[in-house]
PDB file of C-alpha atoms in Angstrom:
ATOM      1  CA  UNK Y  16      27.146 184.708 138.868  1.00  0.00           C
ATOM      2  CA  UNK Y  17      27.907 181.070 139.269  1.00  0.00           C
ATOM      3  CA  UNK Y  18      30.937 180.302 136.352  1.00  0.00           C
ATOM      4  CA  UNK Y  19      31.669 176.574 135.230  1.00  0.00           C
ATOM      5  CA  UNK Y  20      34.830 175.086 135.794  1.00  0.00           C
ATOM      6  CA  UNK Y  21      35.954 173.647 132.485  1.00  0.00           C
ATOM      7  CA  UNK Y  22      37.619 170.237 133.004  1.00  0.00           C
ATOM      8  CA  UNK Y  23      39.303 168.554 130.741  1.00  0.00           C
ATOM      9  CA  UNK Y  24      38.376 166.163 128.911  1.00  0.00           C
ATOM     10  CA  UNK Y  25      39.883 162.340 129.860  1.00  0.00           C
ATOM     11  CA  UNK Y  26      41.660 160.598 127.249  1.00  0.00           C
ATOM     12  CA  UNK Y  27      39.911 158.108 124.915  1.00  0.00           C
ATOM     13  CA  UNK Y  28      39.354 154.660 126.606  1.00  0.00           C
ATOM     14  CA  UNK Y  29      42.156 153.074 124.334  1.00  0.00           C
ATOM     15  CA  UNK Y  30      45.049 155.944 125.828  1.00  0.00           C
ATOM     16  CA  UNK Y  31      44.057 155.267 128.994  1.00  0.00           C
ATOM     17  CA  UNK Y  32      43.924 151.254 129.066  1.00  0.00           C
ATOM     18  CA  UNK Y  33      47.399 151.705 127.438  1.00  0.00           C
ATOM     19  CA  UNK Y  34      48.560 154.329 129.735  1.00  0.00           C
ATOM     20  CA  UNK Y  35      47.455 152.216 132.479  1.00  0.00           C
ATOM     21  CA  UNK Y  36      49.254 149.329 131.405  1.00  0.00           C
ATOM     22  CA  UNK Y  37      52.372 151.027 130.679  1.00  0.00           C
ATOM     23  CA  UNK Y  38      52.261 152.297 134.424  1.00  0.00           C
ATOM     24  CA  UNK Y  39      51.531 148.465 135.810  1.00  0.00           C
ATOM     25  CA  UNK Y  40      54.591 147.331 134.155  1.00  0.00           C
ATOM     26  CA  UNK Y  41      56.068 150.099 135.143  1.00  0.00           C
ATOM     27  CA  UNK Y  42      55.473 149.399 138.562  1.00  0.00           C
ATOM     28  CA  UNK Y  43      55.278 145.349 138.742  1.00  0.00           C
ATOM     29  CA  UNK Y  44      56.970 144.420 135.529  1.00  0.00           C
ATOM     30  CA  UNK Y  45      54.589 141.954 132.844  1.00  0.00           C
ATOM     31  CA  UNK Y  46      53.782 139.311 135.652  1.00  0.00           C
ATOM     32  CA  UNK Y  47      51.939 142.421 137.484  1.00  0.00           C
ATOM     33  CA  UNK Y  48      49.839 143.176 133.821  1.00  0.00           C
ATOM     34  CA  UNK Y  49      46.403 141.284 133.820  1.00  0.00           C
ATOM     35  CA  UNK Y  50      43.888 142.693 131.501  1.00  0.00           C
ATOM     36  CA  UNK Y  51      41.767 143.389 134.668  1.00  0.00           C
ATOM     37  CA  UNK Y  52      44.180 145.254 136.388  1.00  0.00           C
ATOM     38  CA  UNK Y  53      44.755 147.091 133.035  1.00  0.00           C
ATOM     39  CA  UNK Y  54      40.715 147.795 132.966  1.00  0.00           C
ATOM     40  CA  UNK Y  55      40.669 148.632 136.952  1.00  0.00           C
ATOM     41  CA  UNK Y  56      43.662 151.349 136.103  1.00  0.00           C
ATOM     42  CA  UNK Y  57      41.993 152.812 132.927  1.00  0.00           C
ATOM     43  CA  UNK Y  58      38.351 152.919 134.753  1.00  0.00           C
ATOM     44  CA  UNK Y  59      37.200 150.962 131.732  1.00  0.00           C
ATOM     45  CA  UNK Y  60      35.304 147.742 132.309  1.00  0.00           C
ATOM     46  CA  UNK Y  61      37.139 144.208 131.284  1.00  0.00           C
ATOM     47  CA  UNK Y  62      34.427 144.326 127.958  1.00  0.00           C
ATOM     48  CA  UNK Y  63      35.435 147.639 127.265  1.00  0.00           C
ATOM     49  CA  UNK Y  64      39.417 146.629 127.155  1.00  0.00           C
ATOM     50  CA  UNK Y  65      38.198 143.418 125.127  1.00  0.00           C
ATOM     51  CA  UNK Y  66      37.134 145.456 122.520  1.00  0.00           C
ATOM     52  CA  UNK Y  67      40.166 147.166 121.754  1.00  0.00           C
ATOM     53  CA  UNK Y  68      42.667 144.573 122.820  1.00  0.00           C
ATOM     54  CA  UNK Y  69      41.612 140.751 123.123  1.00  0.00           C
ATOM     55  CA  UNK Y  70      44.299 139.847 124.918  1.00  0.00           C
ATOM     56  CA  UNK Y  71      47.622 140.073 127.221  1.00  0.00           C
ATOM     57  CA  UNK Y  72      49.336 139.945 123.702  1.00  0.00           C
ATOM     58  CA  UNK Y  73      47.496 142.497 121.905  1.00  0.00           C
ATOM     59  CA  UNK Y  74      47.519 144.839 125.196  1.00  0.00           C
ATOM     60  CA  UNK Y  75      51.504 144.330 124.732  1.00  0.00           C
ATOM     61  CA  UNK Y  76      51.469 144.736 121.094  1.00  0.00           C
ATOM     62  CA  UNK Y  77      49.476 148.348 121.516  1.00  0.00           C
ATOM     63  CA  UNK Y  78      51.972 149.421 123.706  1.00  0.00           C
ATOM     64  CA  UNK Y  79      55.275 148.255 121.033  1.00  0.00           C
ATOM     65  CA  UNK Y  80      53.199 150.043 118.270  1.00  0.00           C
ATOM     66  CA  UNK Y  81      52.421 153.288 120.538  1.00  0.00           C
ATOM     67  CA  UNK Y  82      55.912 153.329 121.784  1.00  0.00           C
ATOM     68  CA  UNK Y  83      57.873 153.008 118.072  1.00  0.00           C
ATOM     69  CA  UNK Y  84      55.289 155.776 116.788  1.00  0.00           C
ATOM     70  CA  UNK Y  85      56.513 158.037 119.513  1.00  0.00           C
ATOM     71  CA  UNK Y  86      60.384 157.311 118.652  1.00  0.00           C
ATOM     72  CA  UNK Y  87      59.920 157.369 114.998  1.00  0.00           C
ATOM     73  CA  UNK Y  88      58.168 160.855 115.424  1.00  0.00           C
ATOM     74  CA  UNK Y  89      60.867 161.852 117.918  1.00  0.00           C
ATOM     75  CA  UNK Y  90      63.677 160.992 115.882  1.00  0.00           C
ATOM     76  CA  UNK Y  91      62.277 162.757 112.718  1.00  0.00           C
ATOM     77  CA  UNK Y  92      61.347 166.113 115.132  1.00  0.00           C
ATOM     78  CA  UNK Y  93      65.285 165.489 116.332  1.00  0.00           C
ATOM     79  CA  UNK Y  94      66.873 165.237 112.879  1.00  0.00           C
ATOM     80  CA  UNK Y  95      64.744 168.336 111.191  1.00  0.00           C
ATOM     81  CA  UNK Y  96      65.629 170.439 114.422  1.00  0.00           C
ATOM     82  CA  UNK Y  97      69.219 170.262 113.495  1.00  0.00           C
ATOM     83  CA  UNK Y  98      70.649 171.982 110.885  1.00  0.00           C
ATOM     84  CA  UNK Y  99      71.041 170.473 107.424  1.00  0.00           C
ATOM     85  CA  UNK Y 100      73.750 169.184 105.387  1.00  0.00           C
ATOM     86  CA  UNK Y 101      76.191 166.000 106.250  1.00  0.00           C
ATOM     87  CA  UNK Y 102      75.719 165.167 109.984  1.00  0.00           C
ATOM     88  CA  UNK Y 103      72.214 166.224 110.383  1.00  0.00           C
ATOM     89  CA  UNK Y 104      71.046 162.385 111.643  1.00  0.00           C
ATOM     90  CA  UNK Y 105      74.106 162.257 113.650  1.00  0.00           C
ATOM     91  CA  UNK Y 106      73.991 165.460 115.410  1.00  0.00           C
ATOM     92  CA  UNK Y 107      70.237 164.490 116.305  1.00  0.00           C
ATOM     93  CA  UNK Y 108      70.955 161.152 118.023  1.00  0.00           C
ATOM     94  CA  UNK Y 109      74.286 162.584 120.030  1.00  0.00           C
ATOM     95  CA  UNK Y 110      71.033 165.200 121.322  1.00  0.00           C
ATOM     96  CA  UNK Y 111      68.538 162.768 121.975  1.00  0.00           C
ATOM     97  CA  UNK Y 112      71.259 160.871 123.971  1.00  0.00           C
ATOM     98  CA  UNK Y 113      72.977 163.406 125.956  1.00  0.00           C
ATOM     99  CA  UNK Y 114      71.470 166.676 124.969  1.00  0.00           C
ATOM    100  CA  UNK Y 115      68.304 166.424 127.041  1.00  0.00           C
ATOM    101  CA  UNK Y 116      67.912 167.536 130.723  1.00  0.00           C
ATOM    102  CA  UNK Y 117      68.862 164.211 133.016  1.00  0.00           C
ATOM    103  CA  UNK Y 118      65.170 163.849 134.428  1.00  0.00           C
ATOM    104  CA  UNK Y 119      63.657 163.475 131.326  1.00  0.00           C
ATOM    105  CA  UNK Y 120      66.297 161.087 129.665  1.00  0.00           C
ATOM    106  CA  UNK Y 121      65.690 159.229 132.354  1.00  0.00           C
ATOM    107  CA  UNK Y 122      61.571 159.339 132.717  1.00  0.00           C
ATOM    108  CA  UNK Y 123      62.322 158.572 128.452  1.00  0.00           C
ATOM    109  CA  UNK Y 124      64.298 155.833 129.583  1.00  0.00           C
ATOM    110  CA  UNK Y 125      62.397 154.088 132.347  1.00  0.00           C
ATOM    111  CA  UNK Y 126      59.074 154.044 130.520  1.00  0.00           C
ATOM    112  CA  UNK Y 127      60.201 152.653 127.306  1.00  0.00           C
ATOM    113  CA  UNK Y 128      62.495 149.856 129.361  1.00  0.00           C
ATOM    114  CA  UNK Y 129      59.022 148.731 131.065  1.00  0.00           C
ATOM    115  CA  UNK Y 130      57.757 148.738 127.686  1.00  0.00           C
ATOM    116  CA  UNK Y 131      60.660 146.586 126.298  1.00  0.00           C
ATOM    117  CA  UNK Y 132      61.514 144.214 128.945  1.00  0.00           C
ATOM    118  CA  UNK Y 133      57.954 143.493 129.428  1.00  0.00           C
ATOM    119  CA  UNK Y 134      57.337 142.804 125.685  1.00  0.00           C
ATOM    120  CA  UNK Y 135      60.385 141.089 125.324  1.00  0.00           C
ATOM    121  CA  UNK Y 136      59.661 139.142 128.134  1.00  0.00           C
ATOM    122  CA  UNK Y 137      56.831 138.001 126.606  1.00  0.00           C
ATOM    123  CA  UNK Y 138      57.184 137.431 123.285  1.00  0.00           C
ATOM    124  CA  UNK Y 139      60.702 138.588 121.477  1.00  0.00           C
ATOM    125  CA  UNK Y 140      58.549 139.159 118.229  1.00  0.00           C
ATOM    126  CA  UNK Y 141      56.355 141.556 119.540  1.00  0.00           C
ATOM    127  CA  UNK Y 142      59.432 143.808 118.848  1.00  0.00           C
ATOM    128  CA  UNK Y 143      59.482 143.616 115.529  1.00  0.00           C
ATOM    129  CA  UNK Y 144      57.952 147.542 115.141  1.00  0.00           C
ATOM    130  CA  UNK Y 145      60.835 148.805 117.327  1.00  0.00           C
ATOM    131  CA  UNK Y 146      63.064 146.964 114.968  1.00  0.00           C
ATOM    132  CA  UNK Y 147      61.540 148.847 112.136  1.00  0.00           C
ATOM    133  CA  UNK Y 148      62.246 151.311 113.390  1.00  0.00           C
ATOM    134  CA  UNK Y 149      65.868 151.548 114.155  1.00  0.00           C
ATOM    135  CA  UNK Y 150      66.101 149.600 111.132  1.00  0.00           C
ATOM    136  CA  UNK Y 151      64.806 152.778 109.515  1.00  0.00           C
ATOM    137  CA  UNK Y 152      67.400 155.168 111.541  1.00  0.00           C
ATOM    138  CA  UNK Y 153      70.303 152.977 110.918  1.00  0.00           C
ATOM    139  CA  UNK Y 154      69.730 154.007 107.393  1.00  0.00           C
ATOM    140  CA  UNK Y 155      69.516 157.301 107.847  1.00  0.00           C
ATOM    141  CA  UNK Y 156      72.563 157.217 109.897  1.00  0.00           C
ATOM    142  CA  UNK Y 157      74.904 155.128 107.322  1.00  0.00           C
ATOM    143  CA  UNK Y 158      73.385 158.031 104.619  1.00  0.00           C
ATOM    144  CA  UNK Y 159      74.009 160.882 106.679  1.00  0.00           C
ATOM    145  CA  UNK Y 160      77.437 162.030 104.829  1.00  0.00           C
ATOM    146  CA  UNK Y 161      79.982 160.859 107.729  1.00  0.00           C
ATOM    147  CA  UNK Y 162      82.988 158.656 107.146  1.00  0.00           C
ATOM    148  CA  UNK Y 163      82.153 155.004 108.004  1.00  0.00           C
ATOM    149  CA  UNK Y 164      81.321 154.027 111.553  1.00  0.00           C
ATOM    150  CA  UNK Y 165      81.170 157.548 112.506  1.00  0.00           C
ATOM    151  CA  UNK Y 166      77.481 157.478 112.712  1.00  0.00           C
ATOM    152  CA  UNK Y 167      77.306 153.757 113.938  1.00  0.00           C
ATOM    153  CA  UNK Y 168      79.468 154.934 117.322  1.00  0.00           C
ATOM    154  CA  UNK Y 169      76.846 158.037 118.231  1.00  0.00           C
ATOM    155  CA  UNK Y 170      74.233 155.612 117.616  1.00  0.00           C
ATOM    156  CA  UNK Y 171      75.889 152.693 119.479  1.00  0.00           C
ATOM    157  CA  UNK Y 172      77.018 155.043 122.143  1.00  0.00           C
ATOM    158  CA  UNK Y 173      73.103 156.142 122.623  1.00  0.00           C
ATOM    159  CA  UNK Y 174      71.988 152.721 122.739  1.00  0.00           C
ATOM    160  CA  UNK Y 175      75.123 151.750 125.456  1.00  0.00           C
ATOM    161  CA  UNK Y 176      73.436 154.584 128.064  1.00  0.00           C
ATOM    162  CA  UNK Y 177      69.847 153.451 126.989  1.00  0.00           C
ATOM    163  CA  UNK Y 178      70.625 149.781 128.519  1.00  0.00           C
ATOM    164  CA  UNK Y 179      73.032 151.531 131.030  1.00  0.00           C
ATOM    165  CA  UNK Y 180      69.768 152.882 132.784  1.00  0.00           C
ATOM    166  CA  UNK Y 181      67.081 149.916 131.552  1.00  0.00           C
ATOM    167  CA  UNK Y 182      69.275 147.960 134.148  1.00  0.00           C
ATOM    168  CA  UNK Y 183      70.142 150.312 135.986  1.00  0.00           C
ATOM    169  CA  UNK Y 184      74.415 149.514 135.455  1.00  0.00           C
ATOM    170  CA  UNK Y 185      75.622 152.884 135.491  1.00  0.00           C
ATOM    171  CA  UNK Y 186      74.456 156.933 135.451  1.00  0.00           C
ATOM    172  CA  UNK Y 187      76.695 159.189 134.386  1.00  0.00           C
ATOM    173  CA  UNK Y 188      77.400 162.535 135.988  1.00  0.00           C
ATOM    174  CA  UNK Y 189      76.679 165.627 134.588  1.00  0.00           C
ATOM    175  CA  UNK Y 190      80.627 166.222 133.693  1.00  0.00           C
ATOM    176  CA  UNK Y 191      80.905 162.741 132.149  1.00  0.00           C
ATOM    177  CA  UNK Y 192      77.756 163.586 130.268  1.00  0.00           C
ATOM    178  CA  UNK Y 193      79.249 166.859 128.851  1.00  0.00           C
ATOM    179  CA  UNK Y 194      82.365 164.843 128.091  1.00  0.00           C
ATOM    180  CA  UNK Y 195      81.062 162.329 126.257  1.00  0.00           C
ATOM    181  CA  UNK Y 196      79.147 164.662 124.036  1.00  0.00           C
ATOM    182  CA  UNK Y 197      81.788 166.618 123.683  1.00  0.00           C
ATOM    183  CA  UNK Y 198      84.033 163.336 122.359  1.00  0.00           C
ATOM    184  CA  UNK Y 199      81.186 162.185 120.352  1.00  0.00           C
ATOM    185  CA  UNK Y 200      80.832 165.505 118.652  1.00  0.00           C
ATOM    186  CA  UNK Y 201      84.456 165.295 117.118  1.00  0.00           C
ATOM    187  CA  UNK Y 202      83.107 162.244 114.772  1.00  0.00           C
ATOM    188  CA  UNK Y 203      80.564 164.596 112.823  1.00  0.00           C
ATOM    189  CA  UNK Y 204      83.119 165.486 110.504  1.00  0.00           C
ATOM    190  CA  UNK Y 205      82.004 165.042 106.676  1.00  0.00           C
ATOM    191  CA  UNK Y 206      83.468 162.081 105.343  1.00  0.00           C
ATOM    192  CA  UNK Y 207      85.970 162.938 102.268  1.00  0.00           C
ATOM    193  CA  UNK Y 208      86.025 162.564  98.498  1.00  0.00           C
TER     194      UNK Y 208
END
């Protein structure tokens, strides 16, 4: 009895183009993304990527809008993982900073910097969703029941190791890591009357 092998199924064309192109900047940085290297990588032909992206611009834009989806889904998995009550956004973002395993902070880390620097790069407006975004955090994080600027630090402190790694300035240790969650921990204290 001969039994089929069940494969799955590759992404849709529009995942993979984007996947691809994430992966040639990446690799090369924006001057390495054409759209027919983008088409080569995807195994999609250069009409096929036309149709859902016209351009170097759009391809860019896809990969903004796919990459604030995923942190605006992230951060809202983050914040209703915690528990509730005054803190909740805080305690999230000190997680999603330090709390993770080091590889994948840093796989995190490396593919949204390609997707940054290479969209900034470009064209500072195509980072306008990402702004939205944070935008949209920052006002969960001044609402979140903490004295003033408690909040702001976690969050500034995330963003610090976030452009600590995009250019590649410092890593910290394990111990320092453990530290400095352990510092930024004493500031979820709920503010007073």
């Amino acid at each position: 009895m001969n039994s089929a092998v069940q494969l799955p199924l590759p992404a849709d064309a529009r995942t993979r183009i984007l996947d691809a192109a994430e992966a040639i900047v990446r690799r090369g940085g924006v001057a390495a993304l054409t759209l027919e290297a983008a088409a080569r990588g995807a195994g999609v032909s250069k009409g096929g990527l036309l149709y859902h992206f016209g351009s170097k611009e759009a391809l860019l834009s896809g990969l903004l809008n796919r990459l604030a989806e995923f942190v605006a889904a992230d951060f809202e998995a983050g914040v209703a993982a915690q528990g509730p009550g005054p803190g909740q956004v805080a305690r999230a973002m000190l997680e999603w900073a330090l709390g993770l395993p080091q590889e994948e902070m840093e796989d995190r880390c490396d593919r949204a910097a390609a997707v940054f620097l290479a969209a900034f790069h470009h064209d500072p407006a195509l980072l306008d969703p990402m702004r939205r975004v944070i935008a949209r955090m920052r006002e969960r994080v001044a609402a979140d029941g903490l004295p003033d600027g408690h909040g702001a630090a976690i969050m500034a402190a995330g963003d610090g190791l976030f452009m600590a790694r995009i250019f590649g300035l410092y890593t910290l240790t394990q111990a320092e890591r453990e530290a400095a969650h352990a510092a930024l921990s004493r500031l979820i204290v709920p503010a007073g009357p």
